[in-house]
CSV table of C-alpha atoms in Angstrom, one decimal:
chain,number,residue,atom,x,y,z
H,753,MET,CA,-84.3,20.1,95.2
H,754,ASN,CA,-81.0,20.9,96.3
H,755,GLU,CA,-78.5,18.7,98.1
H,756,VAL,CA,-77.8,21.2,101.2
H,757,ILE,CA,-81.7,21.2,102.2
H,758,GLN,CA,-81.6,17.1,101.2
H,759,VAL,CA,-79.1,17.1,103.5
H,760,PHE,CA,-80.1,18.8,105.7
H,761,LEU,CA,-82.9,17.7,105.6
H,762,GLY,CA,-81.8,13.8,106.2
H,763,ILE,CA,-80.5,14.8,109.4
H,764,LEU,CA,-84.0,16.7,111.0
H,765,ILE,CA,-85.2,13.2,109.7
H,766,VAL,CA,-82.3,11.0,111.8
H,767,ALA,CA,-83.0,13.2,114.8
H,768,VAL,CA,-87.2,12.7,114.6
H,769,LEU,CA,-86.3,8.7,114.0
H,770,HIS,CA,-84.9,9.5,117.7
H,771,LEU,CA,-86.9,11.3,119.0
H,772,LEU,CA,-89.7,8.5,117.5
H,773,ILE,CA,-88.0,5.4,119.0
H,774,PHE,CA,-87.6,5.9,122.0
H,775,THR,CA,-90.7,7.9,122.5
H,776,ILE,CA,-92.7,4.5,121.9
H,777,LEU,CA,-89.7,2.7,123.3
H,778,GLY,CA,-91.0,4.8,126.9
H,779,LYS,CA,-94.6,3.9,125.8
H,780,LEU,CA,-93.8,0.2,125.9
H,781,VAL,CA,-91.8,0.3,128.8
H,782,PHE,CA,-93.4,2.4,131.5
H,783,GLY,CA,-95.9,2.8,130.2
H,784,GLY,CA,-97.7,0.0,132.1
H,785,ILE,CA,-95.1,0.2,135.0
H,786,SER,CA,-95.2,-3.0,137.2
H,787,THR,CA,-92.5,-4.8,139.2
H,788,ALA,CA,-92.8,-7.3,136.1
H,789,ASN,CA,-91.5,-4.2,134.1
H,790,TYR,CA,-87.4,-4.3,135.8
H,791,GLY,CA,-85.7,-5.8,132.7
H,792,PHE,CA,-87.7,-3.5,130.4
H,793,GLY,CA,-85.9,-0.5,132.1
H,794,ILE,CA,-82.9,-2.1,131.6
H,795,ILE,CA,-83.9,-2.5,128.6
H,796,TYR,CA,-84.8,0.8,127.8
H,797,LEU,CA,-81.9,2.4,129.1
H,798,PHE,CA,-79.3,0.4,127.3
H,799,ALA,CA,-80.7,2.0,124.5
H,800,VAL,CA,-81.1,6.1,126.1
H,801,LEU,CA,-77.5,5.7,127.4
H,802,GLY,CA,-76.1,4.0,123.9
H,803,ILE,CA,-78.7,5.4,121.7
H,804,GLY,CA,-74.8,5.5,118.8
H,805,ILE,CA,-75.0,1.8,118.6
H,806,VAL,CA,-78.9,1.1,118.8
H,807,GLN,CA,-79.3,3.6,115.9
H,808,LEU,CA,-77.6,1.4,114.0
H,809,ILE,CA,-80.3,-0.7,114.0
H,810,TYR,CA,-82.9,2.2,112.3
H,811,VAL,CA,-80.4,3.5,110.5
H,812,LEU,CA,-78.8,0.7,108.3
H,813,PRO,CA,-81.3,-0.1,106.7
H,814,LEU,CA,-82.6,3.6,105.5
H,815,ILE,CA,-78.5,4.0,104.2
H,816,ALA,CA,-80.1,1.3,102.2
H,817,TRP,CA,-83.0,1.7,100.6
H,818,LEU,CA,-82.2,5.2,99.9
H,819,LYS,CA,-79.1,4.1,98.3
H,820,ARG,CA,-81.1,2.2,96.1
H,821,GLN,CA,-83.7,4.8,95.3
H,822,GLN,CA,-80.3,7.2,94.7
H,823,GLN,CA,-80.9,9.2,97.5
H,824,TRP,CA,-77.5,10.5,97.7
H,825,GLY,CA,-78.1,13.6,99.7
H,826,LEU,CA,-80.6,12.8,101.8
H,827,MET,CA,-78.7,9.8,102.2
H,828,ARG,CA,-75.3,11.5,102.9
H,829,GLY,CA,-77.3,13.6,105.7
H,830,VAL,CA,-79.4,10.5,107.6
H,831,MET,CA,-75.0,9.3,107.5
H,832,ILE,CA,-73.8,12.6,108.8
H,833,GLY,CA,-77.1,12.1,111.5
H,834,ALA,CA,-76.3,9.1,112.5
H,835,ILE,CA,-72.9,10.2,112.9
H,836,LEU,CA,-73.4,13.0,114.9
H,837,THR,CA,-75.6,11.4,117.0
H,838,ALA,CA,-73.1,7.9,117.4
H,839,LEU,CA,-69.9,11.5,118.3
H,840,LEU,CA,-72.5,12.8,120.9
H,841,ASN,CA,-72.2,9.6,122.9
H,842,ALA,CA,-69.3,9.2,123.1
H,843,VAL,CA,-68.7,12.7,124.6
H,844,CYS,CA,-71.5,12.3,126.9
H,845,TYR,CA,-69.3,9.3,128.0
H,846,LEU,CA,-66.1,10.7,128.2
H,847,LEU,CA,-67.7,13.6,130.7
C-alpha cells in the first residue's frame, strides 16, 4: 500500500480511537446516572479536557505495536494524529 495512504489511515485510526474511547467512557460514566457517580463524572470531564494527555494511554502502545510490525506509514500517521490532537487541545486552552 502507498505510504501516503497509510499515513492518512493512521490519522483516521487515531480519530476513530478517540471517538470509541470517549463513547465507551461516556456510557460507563453517564449510563447509570446516580448520585454516587459524581466522582466518575469528574474523571470523564478531565479526560475530555485533557485528551492530549489521556490519549497517551492508548496511542503509545499502538505506536510500539506498529513499530514491531514494521508498519512505518501507519506508525507515522498515528503519531501525526496524536500530535494534531495534542496541538488542537492546547489551542483550545489558549482561547
